[in-house]
Amino acid sequence: MNVEKSRKLFQESRAIIPGGVNSPVRACKSVGTEPVFIDHADGCHVFDADGNSYIDYIGSWGPMILGHRHPAVIEAIKVVLEKGTSFGAPTELEVQLAELVIEAVPSIEMVRMVNSGTEATMSAVRLARGYTGRDLIVKFDGCYHGHADTLLVEAGSGIATLGIPGSPGVPESVVQNTLSLRFNDIDAIKDLMERKGEQIAGIIVEPIGGNMGMVEPVPGFLETLSSLTEKNGSLLILDEVMTGFRVAYSGAQSLYSIQPDLTCLGKIIGGGLPVGAYGGRKEIMEHIAPQGPVYQAGTLSGNPVAMAAGIATLTELKKPGFYESLDKRSGRLSKGLSEAARKAGISATSARVGSMLGLFFTQVQVRNFEDAKTSDLDMFSAYYKGMLGKGIYLAPSQFEALFVSGAHTEEDIEETIRAAEEVLHRIRD
Ligand code: KE4
């Protein structure tokens, strides 16, 4: 495959952008290759600078659940563009997106738009601390909530991919109030809340782990977090930046019947433009400035172009049958990839919730970050490179999830499975 133009662009970008990328995981360091530069995308395909096409399972790391350049989204953006791009003043579009989010997620009575998932979780943590008057925050190893200092402790995603323990530049004084436990470890959280529950401002968790690879909650884990936070006057913050509108229109909380105090959103609600949000019970959200004393602000928060993309996306997702059909195709893919590994005699375990899925090269049924790290990373790198060579664009890290979109056809799924069978067979030989 000719990737000369990407190679040249990467050489140029590395001279003037750290690592040549604007987000670390895109550099493909952990899979020992260089990134292809994407020129354009359409439906479930992305096309690189050299004209190679790929079936895309990154989907811009989650937002592109409708596929790229969905006509309704593009049209909505064009209409707004004719009226301007940013006013720094309230617009009707912000009300419309807020109404869609509140209607979709019953635990959200009031919502604030921000520009990224990081801003959403950072603000939700500050709100939990401001509302409770407490400092301690609990998170879980392998969960990634963006790069705010207070949450860069035992994080997943790029931190896990690059093996950065936390990160230099994050003072001990900041993270001393952040406790990180093992994901799915019910006894550990019970013990901690027994000992320190009264000091805990909030527990923040990805309801389904998507940043240590794909890890489902064990029965009772989320329910325990919910009951213990309620008992101790702490807040339960569900980080649904990835799972929100992904695994179900009403998010993972609707699948597990969990009523969090606060929910963080991002990715899909921006339809590919920069949007994050946090919301929850009105009596909590009313503590946010200017209604309350907890400060949070943003020049481009609620940007009209981004709102239009989000409104168009959620409007499409609401249409009957979208998730059912997506679930069917995603199930076929997950099963096909697992079968491909089995046929090649390669140990692998998989997980899937809706159109979010993962494959680990380990015999262990992955329940937490330690389990995830038993995956054979060399095997993953060879698999990643082999699939790329066959025109299948996977996340360049074992510690990420894969996403299927409404634009992936059954034929795209079958082509992907065939590619995996050939690649895994070759690796095995
Ligand atoms: P952003 O600040 O990247 O918009 O969102 C941070 C974030 C928060 N919470 C969860 C559950 C997330 O998955 C993310 C970001 N996800 C990563 C992919 N695993 C974004 C990709 C990247 O960092 O380039």
Short mmCIF file of C-alpha atoms and ligand atoms in Angstrom, two decimals:
data_model
loop_
_atom_site.label_atom_id
_atom_site.label_comp_id
_atom_site.label_asym_id
_atom_site.label_seq_id
_atom_site.Cartn_x
_atom_site.Cartn_y
_atom_site.Cartn_z
CA MET A 1 0.00 0.00 0.00
CA ASN A 2 1.50 3.37 -1.03
CA VAL A 3 1.47 5.77 1.94
CA GLU A 4 4.19 8.10 0.66
CA LYS A 5 2.17 11.29 1.08
CA SER A 6 1.21 10.38 4.65
CA ARG A 7 4.85 9.64 5.41
CA LYS A 8 5.91 13.03 4.06
CA LEU A 9 3.15 14.83 5.93
CA PHE A 10 4.09 13.04 9.15
CA GLN A 11 7.71 14.12 8.71
CA GLU A 12 6.54 17.72 8.35
CA SER A 13 4.05 17.58 11.19
CA ARG A 14 6.54 16.06 13.64
CA ALA A 15 8.77 19.11 13.15
CA ILE A 16 6.09 21.54 14.31
CA ILE A 17 3.45 19.57 16.29
CA PRO A 18 4.44 17.45 19.33
CA GLY A 19 4.63 13.86 18.08
CA GLY A 20 3.18 15.09 14.79
CA VAL A 21 -0.37 14.85 16.12
CA ASN A 22 -2.89 16.87 18.07
CA SER A 23 -3.87 13.93 20.25
CA PRO A 24 -1.33 11.28 21.34
CA VAL A 25 -3.13 8.05 20.47
CA ARG A 26 -3.33 9.14 16.80
CA ALA A 27 0.47 8.80 16.51
CA CYS A 28 0.17 4.98 16.42
CA LYS A 29 3.28 4.71 18.62
CA SER A 30 2.05 1.68 20.58
CA VAL A 31 1.53 -0.35 17.39
CA GLY A 32 4.95 0.64 16.01
CA THR A 33 3.84 2.29 12.84
CA GLU A 34 3.22 5.78 11.46
CA PRO A 35 -0.26 7.24 11.09
CA VAL A 36 -1.94 7.65 7.72
CA PHE A 37 -3.21 11.19 7.16
CA ILE A 38 -6.90 11.26 6.34
CA ASP A 39 -7.94 13.43 3.40
CA HIS A 40 -11.71 12.87 3.48
CA ALA A 41 -14.40 10.47 4.59
CA ASP A 42 -17.82 9.28 3.47
CA GLY A 43 -20.24 6.86 5.10
CA CYS A 44 -18.17 4.18 6.83
CA HIS A 45 -15.03 4.86 4.78
CA VAL A 46 -12.07 7.14 5.32
CA PHE A 47 -9.63 7.97 2.52
CA ASP A 48 -5.99 8.80 3.20
CA ALA A 49 -3.72 11.37 1.54
CA ASP A 50 -2.49 8.72 -0.92
CA GLY A 51 -6.02 7.79 -1.96
CA ASN A 52 -6.21 4.51 -0.04
CA SER A 53 -9.67 3.74 1.34
CA TYR A 54 -10.44 2.03 4.65
CA ILE A 55 -13.52 0.74 6.44
CA ASP A 56 -13.47 2.98 9.53
CA TYR A 57 -14.07 1.54 13.03
CA ILE A 58 -12.64 4.55 14.88
CA GLY A 59 -15.39 6.92 13.76
CA SER A 60 -13.42 9.89 15.11
CA TRP A 61 -13.22 7.97 18.45
CA GLY A 62 -16.99 7.70 18.76
CA PRO A 63 -18.84 10.75 17.36
CA MET A 64 -19.54 9.39 13.88
CA ILE A 65 -22.31 6.93 14.82
CA LEU A 66 -24.26 7.92 11.69
CA GLY A 67 -21.18 7.51 9.51
CA HIS A 68 -19.22 10.33 7.90
CA ARG A 69 -20.89 13.20 6.04
CA HIS A 70 -24.44 12.14 6.85
CA PRO A 71 -26.59 14.33 4.58
CA ALA A 72 -28.79 15.58 7.42
CA VAL A 73 -25.76 16.68 9.46
CA ILE A 74 -24.00 18.35 6.54
CA GLU A 75 -27.19 20.18 5.54
CA ALA A 76 -27.82 21.36 9.10
CA ILE A 77 -24.28 22.74 9.33
CA LYS A 78 -24.60 24.50 5.94
CA VAL A 79 -27.84 26.23 6.99
CA VAL A 80 -26.28 27.59 10.17
CA LEU A 81 -23.06 28.63 8.43
CA GLU A 82 -25.10 31.02 6.28
CA LYS A 83 -26.04 32.85 9.48
CA GLY A 84 -22.58 33.00 11.07
CA THR A 85 -20.28 30.77 13.10
CA SER A 86 -20.11 32.09 16.66
CA PHE A 87 -21.76 34.87 18.61
CA GLY A 88 -20.73 34.41 22.24
CA ALA A 89 -24.36 34.89 23.08
CA PRO A 90 -27.25 32.48 23.76
CA THR A 91 -28.95 30.97 20.71
CA GLU A 92 -32.12 28.94 20.16
CA LEU A 93 -29.98 26.04 18.94
CA GLU A 94 -28.53 25.59 22.44
CA VAL A 95 -32.05 25.33 23.84
CA GLN A 96 -32.96 22.75 21.18
CA LEU A 97 -29.95 20.52 21.88
CA ALA A 98 -30.46 20.85 25.65
CA GLU A 99 -34.11 19.79 25.20
CA LEU A 100 -33.08 16.75 23.13
CA VAL A 101 -30.52 15.68 25.76
CA ILE A 102 -32.96 16.16 28.65
CA GLU A 103 -35.71 14.28 26.81
CA ALA A 104 -33.29 11.41 26.03
CA VAL A 105 -31.67 11.03 29.47
CA PRO A 106 -34.25 11.13 32.32
CA SER A 107 -31.61 11.67 35.03
CA ILE A 108 -30.69 14.98 33.36
CA GLU A 109 -33.04 17.82 34.36
CA MET A 110 -30.59 20.61 33.51
CA VAL A 111 -27.50 20.58 31.28
CA ARG A 112 -24.53 22.81 30.48
CA MET A 113 -22.77 22.63 27.10
CA VAL A 114 -18.96 22.75 26.98
CA ASN A 115 -16.40 22.00 24.24
CA SER A 116 -15.02 18.58 25.06
CA GLY A 117 -15.44 15.52 27.23
CA THR A 118 -12.50 16.70 29.32
CA GLU A 119 -14.29 19.94 30.11
CA ALA A 120 -17.45 18.02 30.94
CA THR A 121 -15.83 15.69 33.48
CA MET A 122 -13.56 18.39 34.91
CA SER A 123 -16.60 20.60 35.50
CA ALA A 124 -18.72 17.78 36.92
CA VAL A 125 -15.98 16.96 39.44
CA ARG A 126 -15.71 20.62 40.44
CA LEU A 127 -19.49 20.75 40.81
CA ALA A 128 -19.52 17.61 42.98
CA ARG A 129 -16.87 19.16 45.22
CA GLY A 130 -18.66 22.52 45.30
CA TYR A 131 -22.07 20.98 45.98
CA THR A 132 -20.92 18.59 48.75
CA GLY A 133 -18.18 20.77 50.24
CA ARG A 134 -15.92 17.68 50.16
CA ASP A 135 -12.61 17.16 48.32
CA LEU A 136 -12.12 13.43 47.70
CA ILE A 137 -12.99 11.99 44.29
CA VAL A 138 -12.96 8.26 43.45
CA LYS A 139 -12.21 6.93 39.96
CA PHE A 140 -11.20 3.51 38.62
CA ASP A 141 -7.93 2.26 37.11
CA GLY A 142 -8.13 2.13 33.32
CA CYS A 143 -11.02 4.57 33.12
CA TYR A 144 -10.11 7.70 31.20
CA HIS A 145 -12.08 10.87 31.80
CA GLY A 146 -10.03 13.29 29.69
CA HIS A 147 -6.83 15.06 30.64
CA ALA A 148 -7.84 17.35 33.52
CA ASP A 149 -5.16 17.19 36.23
CA THR A 150 -7.41 15.79 38.92
CA LEU A 151 -8.43 12.82 36.78
CA LEU A 152 -5.08 11.87 35.25
CA VAL A 153 -4.53 9.14 37.79
CA GLU A 154 -4.20 5.52 36.55
CA ALA A 155 -6.06 6.65 33.45
CA GLY A 156 -6.76 4.57 30.37
CA SER A 157 -6.70 5.45 26.67
CA GLY A 158 -3.58 7.38 25.67
CA ILE A 159 -2.10 7.16 29.19
CA ALA A 160 -2.43 3.38 29.11
CA THR A 161 -1.37 3.23 25.47
CA LEU A 162 1.75 5.27 26.09
CA GLY A 163 2.39 3.80 29.55
CA ILE A 164 2.56 7.26 31.10
CA PRO A 165 2.10 6.78 34.88
CA GLY A 166 -0.33 9.66 35.46
CA SER A 167 1.61 12.49 33.88
CA PRO A 168 4.51 14.81 34.73
CA GLY A 169 3.18 18.27 35.43
CA VAL A 170 0.35 17.04 37.62
CA PRO A 171 1.31 18.06 41.16
CA GLU A 172 0.94 15.51 43.97
CA SER A 173 -1.07 18.19 45.78
CA VAL A 174 -3.70 17.97 43.03
CA VAL A 175 -4.04 14.21 42.79
CA GLN A 176 -3.86 13.51 46.53
CA ASN A 177 -7.63 13.99 46.56
CA THR A 178 -8.16 11.47 43.78
CA LEU A 179 -8.39 7.82 44.77
CA SER A 180 -8.33 5.16 42.05
CA LEU A 181 -9.63 1.65 42.69
CA ARG A 182 -9.84 -1.46 40.55
CA PHE A 183 -12.76 -1.36 38.10
CA ASN A 184 -15.49 -3.89 38.95
CA ASP A 185 -14.05 -4.44 42.45
CA ILE A 186 -17.18 -4.22 44.57
CA ASP A 187 -15.44 -5.15 47.83
CA ALA A 188 -12.82 -2.42 47.35
CA ILE A 189 -15.41 0.33 46.90
CA LYS A 190 -17.48 -0.97 49.81
CA ASP A 191 -14.41 -0.92 52.04
CA LEU A 192 -13.39 2.59 50.93
CA MET A 193 -16.87 4.04 51.43
CA GLU A 194 -17.03 2.34 54.81
CA ARG A 195 -13.83 4.12 55.83
CA LYS A 196 -14.08 7.44 54.01
CA GLY A 197 -17.60 7.75 52.62
CA GLU A 198 -18.34 10.96 54.48
CA GLN A 199 -15.30 12.64 52.85
CA ILE A 200 -16.09 11.54 49.28
CA ALA A 201 -17.47 14.31 47.03
CA GLY A 202 -18.14 11.94 44.17
CA ILE A 203 -17.41 8.71 42.36
CA ILE A 204 -16.79 9.08 38.63
CA VAL A 205 -16.95 6.01 36.42
CA GLU A 206 -17.31 4.98 32.81
CA PRO A 207 -20.42 2.75 33.12
CA ILE A 208 -18.83 0.58 30.45
CA GLY A 209 -15.03 0.75 30.30
CA GLY A 210 -13.99 1.97 26.86
CA ASN A 211 -10.47 3.19 27.53
CA MET A 212 -8.80 0.01 28.70
CA GLY A 213 -10.23 -1.79 25.72
CA MET A 214 -13.91 -2.66 26.11
CA VAL A 215 -14.83 -3.87 29.62
CA GLU A 216 -18.39 -4.43 30.80
CA PRO A 217 -19.48 -3.77 34.40
CA VAL A 218 -20.01 -6.97 36.41
CA PRO A 219 -23.53 -7.41 37.82
CA GLY A 220 -23.94 -5.30 40.92
CA PHE A 221 -20.94 -3.00 40.35
CA LEU A 222 -22.83 0.06 39.13
CA GLU A 223 -25.73 -0.64 41.50
CA THR A 224 -23.24 -0.70 44.42
CA LEU A 225 -21.76 2.64 43.37
CA SER A 226 -25.26 4.08 43.21
CA SER A 227 -26.36 2.82 46.63
CA LEU A 228 -23.09 3.74 48.37
CA THR A 229 -23.02 7.30 47.01
CA GLU A 230 -26.64 7.79 48.03
CA LYS A 231 -25.94 6.41 51.53
CA ASN A 232 -22.90 8.65 52.04
CA GLY A 233 -24.16 11.91 50.54
CA SER A 234 -21.63 11.64 47.68
CA LEU A 235 -22.52 12.15 44.03
CA LEU A 236 -22.44 9.42 41.37
CA ILE A 237 -21.02 10.85 38.15
CA LEU A 238 -21.44 8.64 35.09
CA ASP A 239 -18.93 9.52 32.41
CA GLU A 240 -21.00 8.74 29.32
CA VAL A 241 -18.82 10.74 26.96
CA MET A 242 -18.28 7.53 24.99
CA THR A 243 -21.39 5.48 25.89
CA GLY A 244 -23.92 8.32 25.72
CA PHE A 245 -26.16 7.88 22.65
CA ARG A 246 -23.70 5.12 21.62
CA VAL A 247 -24.90 1.97 23.41
CA ALA A 248 -28.50 3.25 23.57
CA TYR A 249 -30.28 6.51 22.87
CA SER A 250 -30.61 7.04 26.62
CA GLY A 251 -27.06 5.88 27.29
CA ALA A 252 -25.60 3.06 29.35
CA GLN A 253 -27.55 4.28 32.40
CA SER A 254 -30.75 3.15 30.67
CA LEU A 255 -29.33 -0.32 30.01
CA TYR A 256 -28.31 -0.83 33.64
CA SER A 257 -31.18 1.14 35.20
CA ILE A 258 -28.82 3.45 37.07
CA GLN A 259 -29.93 6.95 38.08
CA PRO A 260 -26.68 9.00 38.45
CA ASP A 261 -26.57 12.41 40.09
CA LEU A 262 -24.54 13.81 37.17
CA THR A 263 -23.84 12.58 33.64
CA CYS A 264 -21.01 13.69 31.37
CA LEU A 265 -21.53 13.61 27.61
CA GLY A 266 -19.50 14.41 24.49
CA LYS A 267 -18.55 12.91 21.13
CA ILE A 268 -21.91 11.93 19.54
CA ILE A 269 -23.83 14.99 20.84
CA GLY A 270 -21.51 17.15 18.75
CA GLY A 271 -22.03 15.12 15.56
CA GLY A 272 -18.32 15.47 14.80
CA LEU A 273 -17.89 19.03 16.04
CA PRO A 274 -16.42 19.98 19.43
CA VAL A 275 -19.14 19.52 22.05
CA GLY A 276 -19.21 18.17 25.60
CA ALA A 277 -21.90 18.51 28.22
CA TYR A 278 -22.62 17.74 31.85
CA GLY A 279 -26.02 17.61 33.44
CA GLY A 280 -28.11 16.13 36.19
CA ARG A 281 -30.55 16.96 38.94
CA LYS A 282 -31.67 20.59 38.83
CA GLU A 283 -30.92 21.20 42.51
CA ILE A 284 -27.30 20.23 41.83
CA MET A 285 -26.90 21.96 38.44
CA GLU A 286 -28.28 25.22 39.88
CA HIS A 287 -24.98 25.53 41.76
CA ILE A 288 -23.24 26.32 38.45
CA ALA A 289 -22.48 29.99 37.62
CA PRO A 290 -24.13 32.32 37.00
CA GLN A 291 -27.07 30.73 38.86
CA GLY A 292 -24.80 29.45 41.62
CA PRO A 293 -21.26 29.92 42.90
CA VAL A 294 -19.43 27.03 41.13
CA TYR A 295 -17.60 28.65 38.25
CA GLN A 296 -17.30 27.21 34.75
CA ALA A 297 -17.19 29.05 31.44
CA GLY A 298 -16.18 28.73 27.76
CA THR A 299 -15.80 31.08 24.81
CA LEU A 300 -17.21 28.61 22.31
CA SER A 301 -19.52 26.67 24.60
CA GLY A 302 -22.84 26.07 22.81
CA ASN A 303 -21.33 27.11 19.49
CA PRO A 304 -24.23 27.29 16.98
CA VAL A 305 -22.52 25.26 14.25
CA ALA A 306 -21.67 22.50 16.73
CA MET A 307 -25.19 22.61 18.18
CA ALA A 308 -26.67 22.20 14.70
CA ALA A 309 -24.52 19.12 14.05
CA GLY A 310 -25.55 17.65 17.42
CA ILE A 311 -29.26 18.35 16.89
CA ALA A 312 -29.20 16.77 13.42
CA THR A 313 -27.36 13.72 14.76
CA LEU A 314 -29.69 13.10 17.70
CA THR A 315 -32.72 13.67 15.45
CA GLU A 316 -31.50 10.87 13.18
CA LEU A 317 -30.70 8.58 16.12
CA LYS A 318 -34.24 9.01 17.48
CA LYS A 319 -35.72 7.44 14.36
CA PRO A 320 -37.28 4.01 15.02
CA GLY A 321 -35.10 1.00 14.32
CA PHE A 322 -31.71 2.72 14.21
CA TYR A 323 -30.24 1.01 17.29
CA GLU A 324 -31.84 -2.37 16.59
CA SER A 325 -30.32 -2.55 13.12
CA LEU A 326 -26.95 -1.27 14.37
CA ASP A 327 -26.96 -3.85 17.15
CA LYS A 328 -27.51 -6.69 14.68
CA ARG A 329 -24.57 -5.72 12.47
CA SER A 330 -22.35 -5.05 15.48
CA GLY A 331 -23.18 -8.48 16.91
CA ARG A 332 -22.23 -10.12 13.62
CA LEU A 333 -18.89 -8.27 13.61
CA SER A 334 -18.05 -9.14 17.22
CA LYS A 335 -18.87 -12.80 16.66
CA GLY A 336 -16.98 -12.88 13.36
CA LEU A 337 -13.80 -11.42 14.87
CA SER A 338 -13.88 -13.87 17.78
CA GLU A 339 -14.44 -16.76 15.35
CA ALA A 340 -11.53 -15.55 13.21
CA ALA A 341 -9.20 -15.72 16.22
CA ARG A 342 -10.52 -19.15 17.23
CA LYS A 343 -10.07 -20.53 13.69
CA ALA A 344 -6.47 -19.26 13.71
CA GLY A 345 -5.90 -20.93 17.08
CA ILE A 346 -5.24 -17.56 18.75
CA SER A 347 -6.49 -16.92 22.31
CA ALA A 348 -8.85 -14.00 22.33
CA THR A 349 -11.76 -12.75 24.39
CA SER A 350 -14.29 -10.20 23.24
CA ALA A 351 -16.87 -7.85 24.66
CA ARG A 352 -19.67 -5.86 23.09
CA VAL A 353 -22.46 -3.55 24.19
CA GLY A 354 -24.45 -2.24 21.24
CA SER A 355 -22.10 -0.83 18.60
CA MET A 356 -19.14 -0.52 20.99
CA LEU A 357 -16.89 -3.57 20.99
CA GLY A 358 -13.44 -4.88 21.75
CA LEU A 359 -11.16 -7.87 21.21
CA PHE A 360 -8.36 -8.80 23.62
CA PHE A 361 -5.57 -11.24 22.73
CA THR A 362 -5.68 -13.07 26.04
CA GLN A 363 -7.42 -16.11 27.50
CA VAL A 364 -8.61 -13.99 30.41
CA GLN A 365 -12.20 -12.73 30.42
CA VAL A 366 -11.25 -9.08 30.99
CA ARG A 367 -12.89 -7.53 34.05
CA ASN A 368 -10.43 -4.73 34.87
CA PHE A 369 -7.26 -2.95 33.77
CA GLU A 370 -4.88 -5.65 35.09
CA ASP A 371 -6.75 -8.26 33.09
CA ALA A 372 -6.63 -6.00 30.02
CA LYS A 373 -2.87 -5.72 30.36
CA THR A 374 -2.49 -9.50 29.99
CA SER A 375 -3.35 -9.00 26.30
CA ASP A 376 -0.52 -9.86 23.89
CA LEU A 377 0.39 -6.36 22.64
CA ASP A 378 2.77 -7.70 19.98
CA MET A 379 -0.07 -9.78 18.61
CA PHE A 380 -2.30 -6.72 18.68
CA SER A 381 0.27 -4.64 16.75
CA ALA A 382 0.61 -7.31 14.07
CA TYR A 383 -3.19 -7.58 13.86
CA TYR A 384 -3.58 -3.79 13.63
CA LYS A 385 -0.98 -3.48 10.85
CA GLY A 386 -2.33 -6.48 8.97
CA MET A 387 -5.87 -5.11 9.06
CA LEU A 388 -4.72 -1.65 7.98
CA GLY A 389 -2.97 -3.28 5.03
CA LYS A 390 -6.31 -4.85 4.10
CA GLY A 391 -8.12 -1.52 4.27
CA ILE A 392 -9.60 -1.91 7.75
CA TYR A 393 -9.04 1.11 9.99
CA LEU A 394 -8.97 0.00 13.66
CA ALA A 395 -8.01 2.00 16.75
CA PRO A 396 -4.17 1.84 16.97
CA SER A 397 -4.24 0.63 20.57
CA GLN A 398 -5.36 -2.43 22.49
CA PHE A 399 -6.74 -0.03 25.09
CA GLU A 400 -9.46 1.47 22.92
CA ALA A 401 -12.89 0.34 21.73
CA LEU A 402 -14.19 -0.16 18.19
CA PHE A 403 -17.31 1.56 16.88
CA VAL A 404 -19.78 0.45 14.22
CA SER A 405 -21.89 3.12 12.52
CA GLY A 406 -25.23 3.23 10.76
CA ALA A 407 -23.26 3.47 7.50
CA HIS A 408 -21.52 0.08 7.88
CA THR A 409 -23.35 -2.35 5.59
CA GLU A 410 -23.53 -6.11 6.05
CA GLU A 411 -21.01 -6.41 3.21
CA ASP A 412 -18.58 -4.07 5.03
CA ILE A 413 -18.89 -6.28 8.11
CA GLU A 414 -18.31 -9.47 6.10
CA GLU A 415 -15.29 -7.89 4.35
CA THR A 416 -13.87 -7.00 7.78
CA ILE A 417 -14.36 -10.53 9.08
CA ARG A 418 -12.71 -12.01 5.99
CA ALA A 419 -9.76 -9.65 6.46
CA ALA A 420 -9.42 -10.68 10.12
CA GLU A 421 -9.47 -14.37 9.18
CA GLU A 422 -6.64 -13.86 6.67
CA VAL A 423 -4.59 -11.59 8.93
CA LEU A 424 -4.88 -13.75 12.06
CA HIS A 425 -4.15 -16.89 10.05
CA ARG A 426 -1.01 -15.31 8.64
CA ILE A 427 0.13 -14.12 12.09
CA ARG A 428 -0.36 -17.62 13.43
CA ASP A 429 1.71 -19.27 10.66
P1 KE4 B 1 -12.32 14.63 25.03
O1 KE4 B 1 -11.75 15.69 25.93
O2 KE4 B 1 -11.24 13.87 24.29
O3 KE4 B 1 -13.44 15.15 24.12
O4 KE4 B 1 -13.07 13.56 25.96
C1 KE4 B 1 -12.35 12.95 26.99
C2 KE4 B 1 -13.03 11.65 27.38
C3 KE4 B 1 -13.79 11.61 28.51
N1 KE4 B 1 -14.43 10.47 28.89
C4 KE4 B 1 -14.35 9.35 28.15
C5 KE4 B 1 -15.07 8.12 28.59
C6 KE4 B 1 -13.58 9.34 26.95
O5 KE4 B 1 -13.49 8.20 26.23
C7 KE4 B 1 -12.91 10.51 26.56
C8 KE4 B 1 -12.04 10.56 25.32
N2 KE4 B 1 -11.89 9.35 24.61
C9 KE4 B 1 -10.65 9.23 23.87
C10 KE4 B 1 -10.66 7.86 23.19
N3 KE4 B 1 -10.61 6.80 24.08
C11 KE4 B 1 -10.48 10.31 22.86
C12 KE4 B 1 -9.42 10.05 21.82
C13 KE4 B 1 -8.21 10.89 22.05
O6 KE4 B 1 -7.81 11.13 23.22
O7 KE4 B 1 -7.64 11.31 21.01
#
